[in-house]
Amino acid sequence: MIKTLDTKEKEIILKRNYIGYLAYIYNNEPFVVPITYFYNQESNNIICYSSDGHKLNALRKHNAASICITDIDSVNNWKSILVRGTFNLHFGSEAKAMLHQFSLGVKDIILKTENRDLDFISQFSSKIFNDNIPSVFTITVEEISGRMRKF
């Protein structure tokens, strides 16, 4: 049976995951790339980071974006949400604070869902304190749709 997810079900999927697929438009063509994210429930936005390049150039020109997040156990047991929103680039101390929040948030999710601690997550924290800070951006959540299938 396929059903539409209610608001709480959609939010649970968004909050308990940290990998999604970011969709954006570049030169009138659609692109989809995997991305690590953290959902900031208080601000209702999705925090991400990236080095400069294709993705950021595209989002600077056309700030509409979507992120697809899925929980798939099998062909007959899955949940999927699509988040539509607006891209915002952040700078300076605000970007550093968001990168810190991102690293702590992702680490906490992995600890809870996978029962393991991550040594490599310190990479994110170390970027906060050097001059090589990646570009930190958010997707302000405007709409979330979602479906599930369970047999």
PDB file of C-alpha atoms in Angstrom:
ATOM      1  CA  MET A   1       0.000   0.000   0.000  1.00  0.00           C
ATOM      2  CA  ILE A   2       1.319   3.445  -0.908  1.00  0.00           C
ATOM      3  CA  LYS A   3       0.315   6.301   1.375  1.00  0.00           C
ATOM      4  CA  THR A   4       1.076   9.964   1.871  1.00  0.00           C
ATOM      5  CA  LEU A   5       3.159  10.705   4.954  1.00  0.00           C
ATOM      6  CA  ASP A   6       1.777  13.034   7.603  1.00  0.00           C
ATOM      7  CA  THR A   7       3.738  16.029   8.928  1.00  0.00           C
ATOM      8  CA  LYS A   8       5.262  14.159  11.874  1.00  0.00           C
ATOM      9  CA  GLU A   9       6.383  11.220   9.699  1.00  0.00           C
ATOM     10  CA  LYS A  10       8.046  13.586   7.225  1.00  0.00           C
ATOM     11  CA  GLU A  11       9.852  15.453  10.002  1.00  0.00           C
ATOM     12  CA  ILE A  12      11.131  12.198  11.543  1.00  0.00           C
ATOM     13  CA  ILE A  13      12.735  11.192   8.236  1.00  0.00           C
ATOM     14  CA  LEU A  14      14.324  14.630   7.855  1.00  0.00           C
ATOM     15  CA  LYS A  15      15.652  14.671  11.439  1.00  0.00           C
ATOM     16  CA  ARG A  16      17.063  11.156  11.674  1.00  0.00           C
ATOM     17  CA  ASN A  17      19.014  11.118   8.403  1.00  0.00           C
ATOM     18  CA  TYR A  18      22.131  12.956   7.278  1.00  0.00           C
ATOM     19  CA  ILE A  19      22.506  11.926   3.605  1.00  0.00           C
ATOM     20  CA  GLY A  20      20.228  13.266   0.907  1.00  0.00           C
ATOM     21  CA  TYR A  21      20.208  14.088  -2.790  1.00  0.00           C
ATOM     22  CA  LEU A  22      20.404  17.780  -3.618  1.00  0.00           C
ATOM     23  CA  ALA A  23      18.650  18.846  -6.824  1.00  0.00           C
ATOM     24  CA  TYR A  24      19.312  22.154  -8.556  1.00  0.00           C
ATOM     25  CA  ILE A  25      19.281  23.763 -12.002  1.00  0.00           C
ATOM     26  CA  TYR A  26      22.409  24.744 -13.924  1.00  0.00           C
ATOM     27  CA  ASN A  27      22.216  26.187 -17.457  1.00  0.00           C
ATOM     28  CA  ASN A  28      18.571  25.117 -17.650  1.00  0.00           C
ATOM     29  CA  GLU A  29      19.525  21.489 -16.923  1.00  0.00           C
ATOM     30  CA  PRO A  30      18.625  19.520 -13.769  1.00  0.00           C
ATOM     31  CA  PHE A  31      21.387  18.057 -11.593  1.00  0.00           C
ATOM     32  CA  VAL A  32      21.175  15.769  -8.563  1.00  0.00           C
ATOM     33  CA  VAL A  33      24.125  15.087  -6.250  1.00  0.00           C
ATOM     34  CA  PRO A  34      24.458  13.255  -2.922  1.00  0.00           C
ATOM     35  CA  ILE A  35      25.113  15.544   0.023  1.00  0.00           C
ATOM     36  CA  THR A  36      25.619  15.303   3.769  1.00  0.00           C
ATOM     37  CA  TYR A  37      23.258  17.569   5.694  1.00  0.00           C
ATOM     38  CA  PHE A  38      21.964  18.424   9.149  1.00  0.00           C
ATOM     39  CA  TYR A  39      18.394  19.570   9.741  1.00  0.00           C
ATOM     40  CA  ASN A  40      18.208  22.526  12.139  1.00  0.00           C
ATOM     41  CA  GLN A  41      14.682  22.201  13.481  1.00  0.00           C
ATOM     42  CA  GLU A  42      14.754  25.535  15.352  1.00  0.00           C
ATOM     43  CA  SER A  43      15.579  27.514  12.209  1.00  0.00           C
ATOM     44  CA  ASN A  44      13.677  25.159   9.885  1.00  0.00           C
ATOM     45  CA  ASN A  45      16.620  24.882   7.544  1.00  0.00           C
ATOM     46  CA  ILE A  46      19.039  22.284   6.259  1.00  0.00           C
ATOM     47  CA  ILE A  47      22.733  22.992   6.862  1.00  0.00           C
ATOM     48  CA  CYS A  48      25.248  21.822   4.240  1.00  0.00           C
ATOM     49  CA  TYR A  49      28.769  22.662   3.159  1.00  0.00           C
ATOM     50  CA  SER A  50      30.730  22.384  -0.065  1.00  0.00           C
ATOM     51  CA  SER A  51      33.891  23.508  -1.746  1.00  0.00           C
ATOM     52  CA  ASP A  52      33.459  26.092  -4.471  1.00  0.00           C
ATOM     53  CA  GLY A  53      32.474  24.688  -7.837  1.00  0.00           C
ATOM     54  CA  HIS A  54      29.609  23.671 -10.067  1.00  0.00           C
ATOM     55  CA  LYS A  55      26.979  23.178  -7.359  1.00  0.00           C
ATOM     56  CA  LEU A  56      27.573  26.504  -5.592  1.00  0.00           C
ATOM     57  CA  ASN A  57      27.861  28.407  -8.874  1.00  0.00           C
ATOM     58  CA  ALA A  58      24.496  26.983  -9.934  1.00  0.00           C
ATOM     59  CA  LEU A  59      22.790  27.709  -6.609  1.00  0.00           C
ATOM     60  CA  ARG A  60      24.095  31.290  -6.551  1.00  0.00           C
ATOM     61  CA  LYS A  61      22.429  31.895  -9.931  1.00  0.00           C
ATOM     62  CA  HIS A  62      19.182  30.057  -9.221  1.00  0.00           C
ATOM     63  CA  ASN A  63      18.478  29.693  -5.509  1.00  0.00           C
ATOM     64  CA  ALA A  64      15.588  27.205  -5.696  1.00  0.00           C
ATOM     65  CA  ALA A  65      16.665  23.756  -4.521  1.00  0.00           C
ATOM     66  CA  SER A  66      15.236  20.405  -3.457  1.00  0.00           C
ATOM     67  CA  ILE A  67      16.593  17.633  -1.280  1.00  0.00           C
ATOM     68  CA  CYS A  68      15.305  14.068  -1.505  1.00  0.00           C
ATOM     69  CA  ILE A  69      15.780  11.832   1.542  1.00  0.00           C
ATOM     70  CA  THR A  70      14.872   8.153   1.592  1.00  0.00           C
ATOM     71  CA  ASP A  71      14.620   5.244   4.007  1.00  0.00           C
ATOM     72  CA  ILE A  72      14.623   2.104   1.878  1.00  0.00           C
ATOM     73  CA  ASP A  73      14.475  -1.389   3.344  1.00  0.00           C
ATOM     74  CA  SER A  74      13.164  -3.111   0.198  1.00  0.00           C
ATOM     75  CA  VAL A  75      11.076  -2.542  -2.915  1.00  0.00           C
ATOM     76  CA  ASN A  76       7.983  -3.043  -0.762  1.00  0.00           C
ATOM     77  CA  ASN A  77       9.113  -1.126   2.314  1.00  0.00           C
ATOM     78  CA  TRP A  78      10.306   2.440   1.854  1.00  0.00           C
ATOM     79  CA  LYS A  79       9.682   6.061   2.828  1.00  0.00           C
ATOM     80  CA  SER A  80      10.745   9.098   0.845  1.00  0.00           C
ATOM     81  CA  ILE A  81      10.458  12.845   1.310  1.00  0.00           C
ATOM     82  CA  LEU A  82      11.151  15.775  -0.975  1.00  0.00           C
ATOM     83  CA  VAL A  83      12.075  19.080   0.635  1.00  0.00           C
ATOM     84  CA  ARG A  84      11.688  22.222  -1.470  1.00  0.00           C
ATOM     85  CA  GLY A  85      13.398  25.398  -0.368  1.00  0.00           C
ATOM     86  CA  THR A  86      15.677  28.346  -0.942  1.00  0.00           C
ATOM     87  CA  PHE A  87      19.490  28.342  -0.971  1.00  0.00           C
ATOM     88  CA  ASN A  88      21.342  30.816   1.282  1.00  0.00           C
ATOM     89  CA  LEU A  89      25.128  31.152   1.506  1.00  0.00           C
ATOM     90  CA  HIS A  90      26.651  32.071   4.906  1.00  0.00           C
ATOM     91  CA  PHE A  91      29.942  33.751   5.778  1.00  0.00           C
ATOM     92  CA  GLY A  92      32.289  34.512   8.659  1.00  0.00           C
ATOM     93  CA  SER A  93      31.445  33.650  12.244  1.00  0.00           C
ATOM     94  CA  GLU A  94      27.902  32.658  11.278  1.00  0.00           C
ATOM     95  CA  ALA A  95      29.276  30.061   8.828  1.00  0.00           C
ATOM     96  CA  LYS A  96      31.721  28.757  11.457  1.00  0.00           C
ATOM     97  CA  ALA A  97      28.921  28.364  14.008  1.00  0.00           C
ATOM     98  CA  MET A  98      26.762  26.525  11.459  1.00  0.00           C
ATOM     99  CA  LEU A  99      29.618  24.201  10.499  1.00  0.00           C
ATOM    100  CA  HIS A 100      30.108  23.419  14.193  1.00  0.00           C
ATOM    101  CA  GLN A 101      26.372  22.737  14.622  1.00  0.00           C
ATOM    102  CA  PHE A 102      26.473  20.558  11.487  1.00  0.00           C
ATOM    103  CA  SER A 103      29.387  18.459  12.766  1.00  0.00           C
ATOM    104  CA  LEU A 104      27.859  17.913  16.212  1.00  0.00           C
ATOM    105  CA  GLY A 105      24.440  17.148  14.720  1.00  0.00           C
ATOM    106  CA  VAL A 106      25.683  14.593  12.195  1.00  0.00           C
ATOM    107  CA  LYS A 107      27.860  12.935  14.838  1.00  0.00           C
ATOM    108  CA  ASP A 108      24.853  12.648  17.173  1.00  0.00           C
ATOM    109  CA  ILE A 109      22.640  11.125  14.455  1.00  0.00           C
ATOM    110  CA  ILE A 110      25.287   8.535  13.559  1.00  0.00           C
ATOM    111  CA  LEU A 111      25.807   7.693  17.227  1.00  0.00           C
ATOM    112  CA  LYS A 112      22.057   7.173  17.737  1.00  0.00           C
ATOM    113  CA  THR A 113      21.234   5.342  14.495  1.00  0.00           C
ATOM    114  CA  GLU A 114      24.402   3.344  13.892  1.00  0.00           C
ATOM    115  CA  ASN A 115      25.673   2.958  17.484  1.00  0.00           C
ATOM    116  CA  ARG A 116      29.167   4.091  16.593  1.00  0.00           C
ATOM    117  CA  ASP A 117      31.351   7.049  17.327  1.00  0.00           C
ATOM    118  CA  LEU A 118      33.223   8.733  14.520  1.00  0.00           C
ATOM    119  CA  ASP A 119      36.829   9.824  14.672  1.00  0.00           C
ATOM    120  CA  PHE A 120      36.713  11.454  11.239  1.00  0.00           C
ATOM    121  CA  ILE A 121      33.955  13.875  12.300  1.00  0.00           C
ATOM    122  CA  SER A 122      36.737  15.968  13.864  1.00  0.00           C
ATOM    123  CA  GLN A 123      37.636  16.942  10.280  1.00  0.00           C
ATOM    124  CA  PHE A 124      34.581  19.157  10.265  1.00  0.00           C
ATOM    125  CA  SER A 125      35.439  20.749  13.581  1.00  0.00           C
ATOM    126  CA  SER A 126      39.025  21.413  12.507  1.00  0.00           C
ATOM    127  CA  LYS A 127      37.767  23.356   9.470  1.00  0.00           C
ATOM    128  CA  ILE A 128      36.141  25.800  11.868  1.00  0.00           C
ATOM    129  CA  PHE A 129      39.494  26.921  13.233  1.00  0.00           C
ATOM    130  CA  ASN A 130      41.584  27.349  10.090  1.00  0.00           C
ATOM    131  CA  ASP A 131      41.441  29.611   7.079  1.00  0.00           C
ATOM    132  CA  ASN A 132      40.290  26.830   4.772  1.00  0.00           C
ATOM    133  CA  ILE A 133      36.602  27.010   5.711  1.00  0.00           C
ATOM    134  CA  PRO A 134      34.346  25.425   3.084  1.00  0.00           C
ATOM    135  CA  SER A 135      31.318  27.312   1.859  1.00  0.00           C
ATOM    136  CA  VAL A 136      28.495  26.796   4.322  1.00  0.00           C
ATOM    137  CA  PHE A 137      24.962  27.066   3.040  1.00  0.00           C
ATOM    138  CA  THR A 138      21.429  26.384   4.127  1.00  0.00           C
ATOM    139  CA  ILE A 139      18.262  25.394   2.369  1.00  0.00           C
ATOM    140  CA  THR A 140      15.338  27.157   4.045  1.00  0.00           C
ATOM    141  CA  VAL A 141      12.527  24.608   4.174  1.00  0.00           C
ATOM    142  CA  GLU A 142       9.424  25.843   2.373  1.00  0.00           C
ATOM    143  CA  GLU A 143       7.553  22.608   1.679  1.00  0.00           C
ATOM    144  CA  ILE A 144       7.952  18.901   2.409  1.00  0.00           C
ATOM    145  CA  SER A 145       6.081  16.162   0.578  1.00  0.00           C
ATOM    146  CA  GLY A 146       6.407  12.482   1.323  1.00  0.00           C
ATOM    147  CA  ARG A 147       5.187   9.004   0.478  1.00  0.00           C
ATOM    148  CA  MET A 148       5.698   5.512   1.773  1.00  0.00           C
ATOM    149  CA  ARG A 149       5.089   1.951   0.680  1.00  0.00           C
ATOM    150  CA  LYS A 150       4.682  -0.957   3.069  1.00  0.00           C
ATOM    151  CA  PHE A 151       3.458  -4.432   2.336  1.00  0.00           C
TER     152      PHE A 151
END
